[in-house]
Amino acid sequence: MSQYRIFLISLLAAIVAGCASTSIPDPEAGDGSMDSSGDGSSSSGFEDRSAFGGEDVPFEGSDAAMAMIIYFDFDQSDLKPQYADLLARHANRLSNNSAARIRLEGHADERGSREYNIGLGERRSQAVRRMLLIQGATTSQISTVSFGEERPAAFGSNEESYALNRRVEIKYLN
């Protein structure tokens, strides 16, 4: 019970911290999507953020920090070119460290059925996985899971909350 309470407090703190500096670009501007899933869908222009409150997580032995979240448009599952450099850096880290393992966690907003959102989260995590594999990561380094709408990053029934919940989180396991 206390772990749940700590998790809840941490999540709320992350949401408050993330909302303080979040700017959402115009989704109509620059729609150069690269279709990794082959289904003609596209991703959004939202800022990259780490798993906790928008802060970057530095990697071991590196002064650089990388974002850990890829955001998507409503009902879409492919990647925009704006994420190419970020994913190339993650793929480079994986290809240079054969012991590194990641889990790609796909998420969706609350709109749609539970089953549909699980599938959408899976398509999103698979799109990120395919890009990492193309850029040098190996299949043994990457696992995927879909939480659908079950683990929202933001609570609320508005476009801002929905936008923050349409994501894939990159989690390093070691």
GROMACS .gro file of N, CA and C in nm:
model
  522
    1MET      N    1   0.082  -0.120   0.000
    1MET     CA    2   0.000   0.000   0.000
    1MET      C    3   0.087   0.126   0.000
    2SER      N    4   0.196   0.125   0.079
    2SER     CA    5   0.280   0.244   0.084
    2SER      C    6   0.354   0.265  -0.048
    3GLN      N    7   0.390   0.155  -0.119
    3GLN     CA    8   0.454   0.170  -0.249
    3GLN      C    9   0.358   0.234  -0.348
    4TYR      N   10   0.233   0.195  -0.340
    4TYR     CA   11   0.131   0.254  -0.427
    4TYR      C   12   0.117   0.403  -0.398
    5ARG      N   13   0.117   0.440  -0.271
    5ARG     CA   14   0.104   0.581  -0.233
    5ARG      C   15   0.225   0.660  -0.282
    6ILE      N   16   0.345   0.605  -0.267
    6ILE     CA   17   0.467   0.672  -0.314
    6ILE      C   18   0.461   0.689  -0.466
    7PHE      N   19   0.418   0.582  -0.535
    7PHE     CA   20   0.406   0.590  -0.680
    7PHE      C   21   0.308   0.700  -0.721
    8LEU      N   22   0.194   0.704  -0.655
    8LEU     CA   23   0.091   0.803  -0.686
    8LEU      C   24   0.141   0.945  -0.663
    9ILE      N   25   0.209   0.968  -0.551
    9ILE     CA   26   0.264   1.100  -0.521
    9ILE      C   27   0.370   1.138  -0.623
   10SER      N   28   0.457   1.042  -0.660
   10SER     CA   29   0.560   1.069  -0.759
   10SER      C   30   0.498   1.102  -0.895
   11LEU      N   31   0.395   1.027  -0.932
   11LEU     CA   32   0.329   1.052  -1.058
   11LEU      C   33   0.265   1.190  -1.061
   12LEU      N   34   0.198   1.228  -0.955
   12LEU     CA   35   0.136   1.361  -0.948
   12LEU      C   36   0.241   1.471  -0.953
   13ALA      N   37   0.353   1.452  -0.883
   13ALA     CA   38   0.461   1.551  -0.887
   13ALA      C   39   0.517   1.564  -1.028
   14ALA      N   40   0.532   1.450  -1.096
   14ALA     CA   41   0.584   1.453  -1.233
   14ALA      C   42   0.489   1.526  -1.327
   15ILE      N   43   0.360   1.504  -1.308
   15ILE     CA   44   0.261   1.571  -1.393
   15ILE      C   45   0.264   1.721  -1.371
   16VAL      N   46   0.269   1.762  -1.245
   16VAL     CA   47   0.274   1.905  -1.214
   16VAL      C   48   0.400   1.967  -1.271
   17ALA      N   49   0.514   1.900  -1.253
   17ALA     CA   50   0.640   1.953  -1.305
   17ALA      C   51   0.638   1.958  -1.458
   18GLY      N   52   0.582   1.857  -1.520
   18GLY     CA   53   0.576   1.852  -1.665
   18GLY      C   54   0.486   1.958  -1.724
   19CYS      N   55   0.377   1.989  -1.657
   19CYS     CA   56   0.282   2.088  -1.709
   19CYS      C   57   0.338   2.229  -1.701
   20ALA      N   58   0.432   2.253  -1.613
   20ALA     CA   59   0.484   2.387  -1.593
   20ALA      C   60   0.559   2.438  -1.715
   21SER      N   61   0.626   2.351  -1.790
   21SER     CA   62   0.708   2.398  -1.900
   21SER      C   63   0.669   2.336  -2.034
   22THR      N   64   0.555   2.276  -2.041
   22THR     CA   65   0.514   2.209  -2.164
   22THR      C   66   0.457   2.309  -2.264
   23SER      N   67   0.512   2.306  -2.385
   23SER     CA   68   0.451   2.381  -2.493
   23SER      C   69   0.416   2.281  -2.601
   24ILE      N   70   0.299   2.294  -2.658
   24ILE     CA   71   0.254   2.202  -2.760
   24ILE      C   72   0.254   2.275  -2.893
   25PRO      N   73   0.341   2.232  -2.985
   25PRO     CA   74   0.346   2.297  -3.114
   25PRO      C   75   0.220   2.271  -3.196
   26ASP      N   76   0.203   2.354  -3.298
   26ASP     CA   77   0.088   2.341  -3.386
   26ASP      C   78   0.098   2.210  -3.463
   27PRO      N   79   0.003   2.116  -3.442
   27PRO     CA   80   0.012   1.988  -3.511
   27PRO      C   81  -0.006   1.999  -3.662
   28GLU      N   82  -0.058   2.112  -3.711
   28GLU     CA   83  -0.079   2.131  -3.854
   28GLU      C   84   0.051   2.167  -3.925
   29ALA      N   85   0.149   2.219  -3.850
   29ALA     CA   86   0.273   2.266  -3.911
   29ALA      C   87   0.364   2.149  -3.944
   30GLY      N   88   0.415   2.145  -4.064
   30GLY     CA   89   0.514   2.048  -4.107
   30GLY      C   90   0.476   1.903  -4.087
   31ASP      N   91   0.397   1.847  -4.176
   31ASP     CA   92   0.356   1.708  -4.160
   31ASP      C   93   0.440   1.618  -4.249
   32GLY      N   94   0.570   1.605  -4.217
   32GLY     CA   95   0.654   1.515  -4.293
   32GLY      C   96   0.668   1.384  -4.220
   33SER      N   97   0.569   1.300  -4.228
   33SER     CA   98   0.574   1.176  -4.149
   33SER      C   99   0.645   1.067  -4.226
   34MET      N  100   0.720   0.983  -4.151
   34MET     CA  101   0.780   0.866  -4.212
   34MET      C  102   0.704   0.746  -4.161
   35ASP      N  103   0.647   0.671  -4.249
   35ASP     CA  104   0.556   0.564  -4.212
   35ASP      C  105   0.633   0.436  -4.183
   36SER      N  106   0.664   0.412  -4.056
   36SER     CA  107   0.736   0.292  -4.016
   36SER      C  108   0.646   0.172  -4.006
   37SER      N  109   0.518   0.194  -3.989
   37SER     CA  110   0.427   0.081  -3.968
   37SER      C  111   0.359   0.038  -4.097
   38GLY      N  112   0.370   0.119  -4.202
   38GLY     CA  113   0.310   0.084  -4.328
   38GLY      C  114   0.160   0.106  -4.333
   39ASP      N  115   0.103   0.172  -4.232
   39ASP     CA  116  -0.042   0.190  -4.233
   39ASP      C  117  -0.085   0.332  -4.265
   40GLY      N  118   0.011   0.418  -4.306
   40GLY     CA  119  -0.025   0.553  -4.347
   40GLY      C  120  -0.057   0.647  -4.234
   41SER      N  121  -0.029   0.609  -4.112
   41SER     CA  122  -0.058   0.695  -3.998
   41SER      C  123   0.060   0.787  -3.971
   42SER      N  124   0.039   0.889  -3.884
   42SER     CA  125   0.146   0.984  -3.857
   42SER      C  126   0.155   1.015  -3.709
   43SER      N  127   0.272   1.068  -3.670
   43SER     CA  128   0.294   1.101  -3.529
   43SER      C  129   0.288   1.251  -3.509
   44SER      N  130   0.297   1.296  -3.383
   44SER     CA  131   0.276   1.437  -3.351
   44SER      C  132   0.406   1.514  -3.340
   45GLY      N  133   0.394   1.645  -3.318
   45GLY     CA  134   0.509   1.731  -3.301
   45GLY      C  135   0.532   1.768  -3.157
   46PHE      N  136   0.495   1.686  -3.063
   46PHE     CA  137   0.512   1.720  -2.923
   46PHE      C  138   0.656   1.701  -2.880
   47GLU      N  139   0.695   1.778  -2.777
   47GLU     CA  140   0.830   1.770  -2.726
   47GLU      C  141   0.862   1.630  -2.675
   48ASP      N  142   0.989   1.593  -2.686
   48ASP     CA  143   1.035   1.467  -2.628
   48ASP      C  144   1.050   1.486  -2.479
   49ARG      N  145   1.013   1.385  -2.403
   49ARG     CA  146   1.028   1.391  -2.259
   49ARG      C  147   1.067   1.256  -2.205
   50SER      N  148   1.128   1.254  -2.089
   50SER     CA  149   1.163   1.127  -2.027
   50SER      C  150   1.042   1.071  -1.955
   51ALA      N  151   1.062   0.958  -1.892
   51ALA     CA  152   0.951   0.890  -1.825
   51ALA      C  153   0.898   0.967  -1.705
   52PHE      N  154   0.975   1.060  -1.650
   52PHE     CA  155   0.930   1.129  -1.530
   52PHE      C  156   0.938   1.280  -1.547
   53GLY      N  157   0.822   1.340  -1.570
   53GLY     CA  158   0.808   1.484  -1.566
   53GLY      C  159   0.884   1.565  -1.668
   54GLY      N  160   0.926   1.508  -1.777
   54GLY     CA  161   0.990   1.585  -1.881
   54GLY      C  162   1.138   1.607  -1.862
   55GLU      N  163   1.200   1.546  -1.762
   55GLU     CA  164   1.343   1.563  -1.742
   55GLU      C  165   1.419   1.458  -1.822
   56ASP      N  166   1.533   1.497  -1.878
   56ASP     CA  167   1.616   1.402  -1.951
   56ASP      C  168   1.693   1.316  -1.854
   57VAL      N  169   1.721   1.194  -1.897
   57VAL     CA  170   1.793   1.099  -1.813
   57VAL      C  171   1.930   1.078  -1.875
   58PRO      N  172   2.038   1.117  -1.806
   58PRO     CA  173   2.172   1.096  -1.862
   58PRO      C  174   2.207   0.947  -1.861
   59PHE      N  175   2.278   0.903  -1.963
   59PHE     CA  176   2.322   0.765  -1.968
   59PHE      C  177   2.459   0.751  -1.905
   60GLU      N  178   2.485   0.635  -1.855
   60GLU     CA  179   2.611   0.601  -1.790
   60GLU      C  180   2.727   0.633  -1.883
   61GLY      N  181   2.824   0.707  -1.832
   61GLY     CA  182   2.942   0.740  -1.909
   61GLY      C  183   2.919   0.846  -2.015
   62SER      N  184   2.815   0.922  -2.005
   62SER     CA  185   2.785   1.021  -2.107
   62SER      C  186   2.736   1.149  -2.043
   63ASP      N  187   2.783   1.261  -2.096
   63ASP     CA  188   2.733   1.390  -2.048
   63ASP      C  189   2.602   1.425  -2.116
   64ALA      N  190   2.577   1.361  -2.228
   64ALA     CA  191   2.454   1.390  -2.304
   64ALA      C  192   2.334   1.322  -2.239
   65ALA      N  193   2.222   1.382  -2.257
   65ALA     CA  194   2.097   1.323  -2.208
   65ALA      C  195   2.004   1.303  -2.327
   66MET      N  196   1.924   1.198  -2.320
   66MET     CA  197   1.831   1.168  -2.428
   66MET      C  198   1.689   1.161  -2.376
   67ALA      N  199   1.598   1.205  -2.459
   67ALA     CA  200   1.457   1.193  -2.424
   67ALA      C  201   1.417   1.046  -2.430
   68MET      N  202   1.319   1.011  -2.351
   68MET     CA  203   1.279   0.871  -2.339
   68MET      C  204   1.135   0.847  -2.384
   69ILE      N  205   1.070   0.946  -2.443
   69ILE     CA  206   0.931   0.931  -2.485
   69ILE      C  207   0.912   0.981  -2.628
   70ILE      N  208   0.837   0.904  -2.705
   70ILE     CA  209   0.798   0.940  -2.840
   70ILE      C  210   0.647   0.962  -2.836
   71TYR      N  211   0.600   1.077  -2.886
   71TYR     CA  212   0.457   1.108  -2.885
   71TYR      C  213   0.394   1.086  -3.022
   72PHE      N  214   0.265   1.058  -3.023
   72PHE     CA  215   0.190   1.027  -3.144
   72PHE      C  216   0.063   1.110  -3.152
   73ASP      N  217   0.012   1.125  -3.275
   73ASP     CA  218  -0.118   1.189  -3.297
   73ASP      C  219  -0.229   1.091  -3.264
   74PHE      N  220  -0.349   1.142  -3.255
   74PHE     CA  221  -0.468   1.060  -3.228
   74PHE      C  222  -0.480   0.947  -3.330
   75ASP      N  223  -0.491   0.825  -3.280
   75ASP     CA  224  -0.516   0.706  -3.361
   75ASP      C  225  -0.407   0.681  -3.466
   76GLN      N  226  -0.283   0.723  -3.438
   76GLN     CA  227  -0.173   0.707  -3.532
   76GLN      C  228  -0.060   0.627  -3.468
   77SER      N  229   0.023   0.564  -3.553
   77SER     CA  230   0.129   0.480  -3.499
   77SER      C  231   0.261   0.487  -3.574
   78ASP      N  232   0.279   0.585  -3.662
   78ASP     CA  233   0.410   0.592  -3.727
   78ASP      C  234   0.488   0.712  -3.677
   79LEU      N  235   0.615   0.713  -3.712
   79LEU     CA  236   0.710   0.811  -3.657
   79LEU      C  237   0.732   0.926  -3.753
   80LYS      N  238   0.746   1.046  -3.698
   80LYS     CA  239   0.782   1.162  -3.779
   80LYS      C  240   0.934   1.175  -3.784
   81PRO      N  241   0.985   1.241  -3.886
   81PRO     CA  242   1.130   1.260  -3.897
   81PRO      C  243   1.192   1.327  -3.775
   82GLN      N  244   1.116   1.406  -3.700
   82GLN     CA  245   1.173   1.475  -3.583
   82GLN      C  246   1.226   1.377  -3.479
   83TYR      N  247   1.183   1.251  -3.484
   83TYR     CA  248   1.231   1.152  -3.387
   83TYR      C  249   1.347   1.069  -3.441
   84ALA      N  250   1.386   1.089  -3.566
   84ALA     CA  251   1.491   1.008  -3.628
   84ALA      C  252   1.623   1.020  -3.552
   85ASP      N  253   1.664   1.142  -3.518
   85ASP     CA  254   1.791   1.161  -3.448
   85ASP      C  255   1.788   1.098  -3.309
   86LEU      N  256   1.681   1.119  -3.238
   86LEU     CA  257   1.666   1.061  -3.104
   86LEU      C  258   1.675   0.909  -3.110
   87LEU      N  259   1.602   0.848  -3.202
   87LEU     CA  260   1.605   0.702  -3.212
   87LEU      C  261   1.740   0.652  -3.261
   88ALA      N  262   1.807   0.729  -3.345
   88ALA     CA  263   1.942   0.692  -3.389
   88ALA      C  264   2.038   0.690  -3.270
   89ARG      N  265   2.024   0.786  -3.179
   89ARG     CA  266   2.110   0.788  -3.060
   89ARG      C  267   2.082   0.668  -2.970
   90HIS      N  268   1.955   0.633  -2.952
   90HIS     CA  269   1.922   0.515  -2.872
   90HIS      C  270   1.975   0.388  -2.940
   91ALA      N  271   1.958   0.378  -3.072
   91ALA     CA  272   2.007   0.261  -3.145
   91ALA      C  273   2.159   0.252  -3.137
   92ASN      N  274   2.226   0.365  -3.144
   92ASN     CA  275   2.372   0.368  -3.133
   92ASN      C  276   2.416   0.318  -2.995
   93ARG      N  277   2.347   0.361  -2.892
   93ARG     CA  278   2.380   0.315  -2.757
   93ARG      C  279   2.361   0.165  -2.746
   94LEU      N  280   2.254   0.115  -2.803
   94LEU     CA  281   2.228  -0.029  -2.798
   94LEU      C  282   2.332  -0.107  -2.880
   95SER      N  283   2.363  -0.060  -2.999
   95SER     CA  284   2.458  -0.133  -3.083
   95SER      C  285   2.600  -0.129  -3.027
   96ASN      N  286   2.632  -0.025  -2.949
   96ASN     CA  287   2.765  -0.017  -2.887
   96ASN      C  288   2.772  -0.087  -2.752
   97ASN      N  289   2.660  -0.136  -2.703
   97ASN     CA  290   2.655  -0.204  -2.573
   97ASN      C  291   2.564  -0.325  -2.586
   98SER      N  292   2.622  -0.439  -2.622
   98SER     CA  293   2.540  -0.559  -2.649
   98SER      C  294   2.466  -0.609  -2.526
   99ALA      N  295   2.507  -0.568  -2.407
   99ALA     CA  296   2.438  -0.610  -2.284
   99ALA      C  297   2.317  -0.523  -2.253
  100ALA      N  298   2.306  -0.408  -2.318
  100ALA     CA  299   2.194  -0.317  -2.290
  100ALA      C  300   2.063  -0.379  -2.336
  101ARG      N  301   1.960  -0.359  -2.256
  101ARG     CA  302   1.826  -0.408  -2.287
  101ARG      C  303   1.725  -0.296  -2.263
  102ILE      N  304   1.626  -0.287  -2.351
  102ILE     CA  305   1.521  -0.187  -2.332
  102ILE      C  306   1.384  -0.253  -2.346
  103ARG      N  307   1.286  -0.187  -2.286
  103ARG     CA  308   1.146  -0.225  -2.303
  103ARG      C  309   1.075  -0.103  -2.361
  104LEU      N  310   1.003  -0.123  -2.468
  104LEU     CA  311   0.925  -0.017  -2.531
  104LEU      C  312   0.781  -0.034  -2.484
  105GLU      N  313   0.731   0.066  -2.412
  105GLU     CA  314   0.597   0.060  -2.354
  105GLU      C  315   0.502   0.149  -2.433
  106GLY      N  316   0.410   0.087  -2.505
  106GLY     CA  317   0.314   0.160  -2.586
  106GLY      C  318   0.191   0.201  -2.505
  107HIS      N  319   0.143   0.322  -2.530
  107HIS     CA  320   0.028   0.377  -2.457
  107HIS      C  321  -0.068   0.445  -2.554
  108ALA      N  322  -0.191   0.464  -2.508
  108ALA     CA  323  -0.293   0.533  -2.586
  108ALA      C  324  -0.375   0.621  -2.492
  109ASP      N  325  -0.449   0.716  -2.550
  109ASP     CA  326  -0.539   0.794  -2.465
  109ASP      C  327  -0.665   0.712  -2.437
  110GLU      N  328  -0.757   0.767  -2.362
  110GLU     CA  329  -0.873   0.691  -2.315
  110GLU      C  330  -0.982   0.671  -2.420
  111ARG      N  331  -0.971   0.739  -2.533
  111ARG     CA  332  -1.074   0.725  -2.636
  111ARG      C  333  -1.056   0.592  -2.709
  112GLY      N  334  -1.163   0.525  -2.737
  112GLY     CA  335  -1.158   0.393  -2.801
  112GLY      C  336  -1.177   0.284  -2.698
  113SER      N  337  -1.203   0.163  -2.745
  113SER     CA  338  -1.224   0.051  -2.652
  113SER      C  339  -1.090   0.007  -2.592
  114ARG      N  340  -1.098  -0.064  -2.484
  114ARG     CA  341  -0.977  -0.115  -2.417
  114ARG      C  342  -0.895  -0.200  -2.514
  115GLU      N  343  -0.963  -0.290  -2.585
  115GLU     CA  344  -0.895  -0.380  -2.678
  115GLU      C  345  -0.829  -0.302  -2.792
  116TYR      N  346  -0.900  -0.204  -2.846
  116TYR     CA  347  -0.844  -0.125  -2.955
  116TYR      C  348  -0.720  -0.050  -2.907
  117ASN      N  349  -0.726   0.009  -2.788
  117ASN     CA  350  -0.613   0.086  -2.737
  117ASN      C  351  -0.493  -0.003  -2.704
  118ILE      N  352  -0.516  -0.126  -2.661
  118ILE     CA  353  -0.405  -0.220  -2.641
  118ILE      C  354  -0.336  -0.245  -2.775
  119GLY      N  355  -0.415  -0.267  -2.880
  119GLY     CA  356  -0.358  -0.288  -3.013
  119GLY      C  357  -0.285  -0.165  -3.065
  120LEU      N  358  -0.340  -0.048  -3.041
  120LEU     CA  359  -0.277   0.077  -3.086
  120LEU      C  360  -0.144   0.098  -3.013
  121GLY      N  361  -0.141   0.074  -2.883
  121GLY     CA  362  -0.016   0.085  -2.808
  121GLY      C  363   0.088  -0.013  -2.860
  122GLU      N  364   0.045  -0.132  -2.897
  122GLU     CA  365   0.137  -0.232  -2.953
  122GLU      C  366   0.190  -0.187  -3.089
  123ARG      N  367   0.104  -0.134  -3.175
  123ARG     CA  368   0.151  -0.084  -3.305
  123ARG      C  369   0.252   0.028  -3.287
  124ARG      N  370   0.230   0.115  -3.190
  124ARG     CA  371   0.324   0.224  -3.163
  124ARG      C  372   0.458   0.171  -3.115
  125SER      N  373   0.457   0.077  -3.021
  125SER     CA  374   0.584   0.023  -2.971
  125SER      C  375   0.656  -0.054  -3.081
  126GLN      N  376   0.583  -0.123  -3.168
  126GLN     CA  377   0.646  -0.195  -3.279
  126GLN      C  378   0.707  -0.099  -3.382
  127ALA      N  379   0.645   0.016  -3.403
  127ALA     CA  380   0.702   0.115  -3.495
  127ALA      C  381   0.837   0.165  -3.444
  128VAL      N  382   0.845   0.191  -3.315
  128VAL     CA  383   0.972   0.235  -3.255
  128VAL      C  384   1.074   0.122  -3.263
  129ARG      N  385   1.031   0.000  -3.233
  129ARG     CA  386   1.119  -0.117  -3.238
  129ARG      C  387   1.179  -0.134  -3.378
  130ARG      N  388   1.094  -0.127  -3.482
  130ARG     CA  389   1.143  -0.142  -3.619
  130ARG      C  390   1.251  -0.039  -3.651
  131MET      N  391   1.229   0.085  -3.610
  131MET     CA  392   1.328   0.189  -3.639
  131MET      C  393   1.460   0.161  -3.567
  132LEU      N  394   1.453   0.118  -3.442
  132LEU     CA  395   1.576   0.087  -3.368
  132LEU      C  396   1.650  -0.031  -3.432
  133LEU      N  397   1.577  -0.131  -3.480
  133LEU     CA  398   1.640  -0.246  -3.545
  133LEU      C  399   1.706  -0.205  -3.676
  134ILE      N  400   1.641  -0.120  -3.753
  134ILE     CA  401   1.697  -0.071  -3.878
  134ILE      C  402   1.829   0.001  -3.852
  135GLN      N  403   1.837   0.069  -3.738
  135GLN     CA  404   1.954   0.152  -3.709
  135GLN      C  405   2.059   0.080  -3.626
  136GLY      N  406   2.049  -0.052  -3.609
  136GLY     CA  407   2.160  -0.126  -3.550
  136GLY      C  408   2.135  -0.199  -3.420
  137ALA      N  409   2.022  -0.180  -3.355
  137ALA     CA  410   1.992  -0.257  -3.234
  137ALA      C  411   1.958  -0.400  -3.275
  138THR      N  412   1.965  -0.494  -3.182
  138THR     CA  413   1.931  -0.633  -3.212
  138THR      C  414   1.799  -0.671  -3.147
  139THR      N  415   1.735  -0.773  -3.201
  139THR     CA  416   1.605  -0.816  -3.149
  139THR      C  417   1.614  -0.861  -3.004
  140SER      N  418   1.727  -0.917  -2.964
  140SER     CA  419   1.740  -0.964  -2.825
  140SER      C  420   1.750  -0.849  -2.725
  141GLN      N  421   1.776  -0.728  -2.773
  141GLN     CA  422   1.788  -0.613  -2.684
  141GLN      C  423   1.656  -0.542  -2.658
  142ILE      N  424   1.554  -0.572  -2.737
  142ILE     CA  425   1.431  -0.494  -2.732
  142ILE      C  426   1.311  -0.583  -2.702
  143SER      N  427   1.236  -0.546  -2.601
  143SER     CA  428   1.106  -0.609  -2.577
  143SER      C  429   0.999  -0.501  -2.586
  144THR      N  430   0.879  -0.542  -2.619
  144THR     CA  431   0.769  -0.446  -2.630
  144THR      C  432   0.652  -0.491  -2.544
  145VAL      N  433   0.576  -0.394  -2.499
  145VAL     CA  434   0.454  -0.421  -2.423
  145VAL      C  435   0.357  -0.306  -2.452
  146SER      N  436   0.230  -0.336  -2.447
  146SER     CA  437   0.129  -0.232  -2.463
  146SER      C  438   0.043  -0.224  -2.338
  147PHE      N  439   0.030  -0.103  -2.287
  147PHE     CA  440  -0.058  -0.079  -2.174
  147PHE      C  441  -0.188  -0.013  -2.218
  148GLY      N  442  -0.200   0.018  -2.346
  148GLY     CA  443  -0.321   0.084  -2.395
  148GLY      C  444  -0.347   0.210  -2.316
  149GLU      N  445  -0.468   0.222  -2.263
  149GLU     CA  446  -0.508   0.340  -2.186
  149GLU      C  447  -0.489   0.320  -2.036
  150GLU      N  448  -0.432   0.206  -1.995
  150GLU     CA  449  -0.430   0.168  -1.853
  150GLU      C  450  -0.331   0.246  -1.766
  151ARG      N  451  -0.229   0.307  -1.824
  151ARG     CA  452  -0.129   0.381  -1.747
  151ARG      C  453  -0.111   0.522  -1.802
  152PRO      N  454  -0.207   0.608  -1.778
  152PRO     CA  455  -0.198   0.744  -1.833
  152PRO      C  456  -0.085   0.825  -1.769
  153ALA      N  457  -0.023   0.909  -1.849
  153ALA     CA  458   0.077   1.003  -1.798
  153ALA      C  459   0.008   1.126  -1.742
  154ALA      N  460  -0.109   1.155  -1.793
  154ALA     CA  461  -0.187   1.271  -1.749
  154ALA      C  462  -0.332   1.230  -1.736
  155PHE      N  463  -0.395   1.280  -1.632
  155PHE     CA  464  -0.536   1.251  -1.610
  155PHE      C  465  -0.619   1.369  -1.657
  156GLY      N  466  -0.728   1.342  -1.721
  156GLY     CA  467  -0.815   1.447  -1.770
  156GLY      C  468  -0.874   1.406  -1.903
  157SER      N  469  -0.986   1.464  -1.934
  157SER     CA  470  -1.054   1.435  -2.060
  157SER      C  471  -1.049   1.559  -2.148
  158ASN      N  472  -0.927   1.599  -2.182
  158ASN     CA  473  -0.906   1.714  -2.270
  158ASN      C  474  -0.790   1.684  -2.362
  159GLU      N  475  -0.773   1.763  -2.466
  159GLU     CA  476  -0.672   1.735  -2.567
  159GLU      C  477  -0.530   1.734  -2.511
  160GLU      N  478  -0.500   1.822  -2.415
  160GLU     CA  479  -0.366   1.823  -2.356
  160GLU      C  480  -0.334   1.690  -2.289
  161SER      N  481  -0.428   1.639  -2.210
  161SER     CA  482  -0.409   1.510  -2.143
  161SER      C  483  -0.400   1.398  -2.245
  162TYR      N  484  -0.489   1.399  -2.342
  162TYR     CA  485  -0.486   1.295  -2.445
  162TYR      C  486  -0.350   1.293  -2.515
  163ALA      N  487  -0.298   1.412  -2.550
  163ALA     CA  488  -0.171   1.421  -2.622
  163ALA      C  489  -0.056   1.362  -2.542
  164LEU      N  490  -0.056   1.383  -2.411
  164LEU     CA  491   0.051   1.329  -2.326
  164LEU      C  492   0.039   1.179  -2.307
  165ASN      N  493  -0.077   1.124  -2.330
  165ASN     CA  494  -0.099   0.980  -2.311
  165ASN      C  495  -0.073   0.898  -2.436
  166ARG      N  496  -0.064   0.961  -2.552
  166ARG     CA  497  -0.037   0.891  -2.677
  166ARG      C  498   0.114   0.885  -2.696
  167ARG      N  499   0.175   0.775  -2.648
  167ARG     CA  500   0.321   0.775  -2.641
  167ARG      C  501   0.378   0.633  -2.640
  168VAL      N  502   0.509   0.626  -2.662
  168VAL     CA  503   0.590   0.508  -2.635
  168VAL      C  504   0.701   0.554  -2.541
  169GLU      N  505   0.714   0.485  -2.429
  169GLU     CA  506   0.821   0.514  -2.334
  169GLU      C  507   0.934   0.414  -2.356
  170ILE      N  508   1.056   0.464  -2.360
  170ILE     CA  509   1.175   0.381  -2.374
  170ILE      C  510   1.233   0.361  -2.236
  171LYS      N  511   1.236   0.236  -2.188
  171LYS     CA  512   1.284   0.205  -2.053
  171LYS      C  513   1.408   0.117  -2.064
  172TYR      N  514   1.521   0.166  -2.013
  172TYR     CA  515   1.642   0.085  -2.008
  172TYR      C  516   1.633  -0.006  -1.887
  173LEU      N  517   1.658  -0.135  -1.909
  173LEU     CA  518   1.640  -0.235  -1.804
  173LEU      C  519   1.769  -0.265  -1.730
  174ASN      N  520   1.882  -0.222  -1.782
  174ASN     CA  521   2.010  -0.246  -1.713
  174ASN      C  522   2.106  -0.132  -1.734
   0.00000   0.00000   0.00000
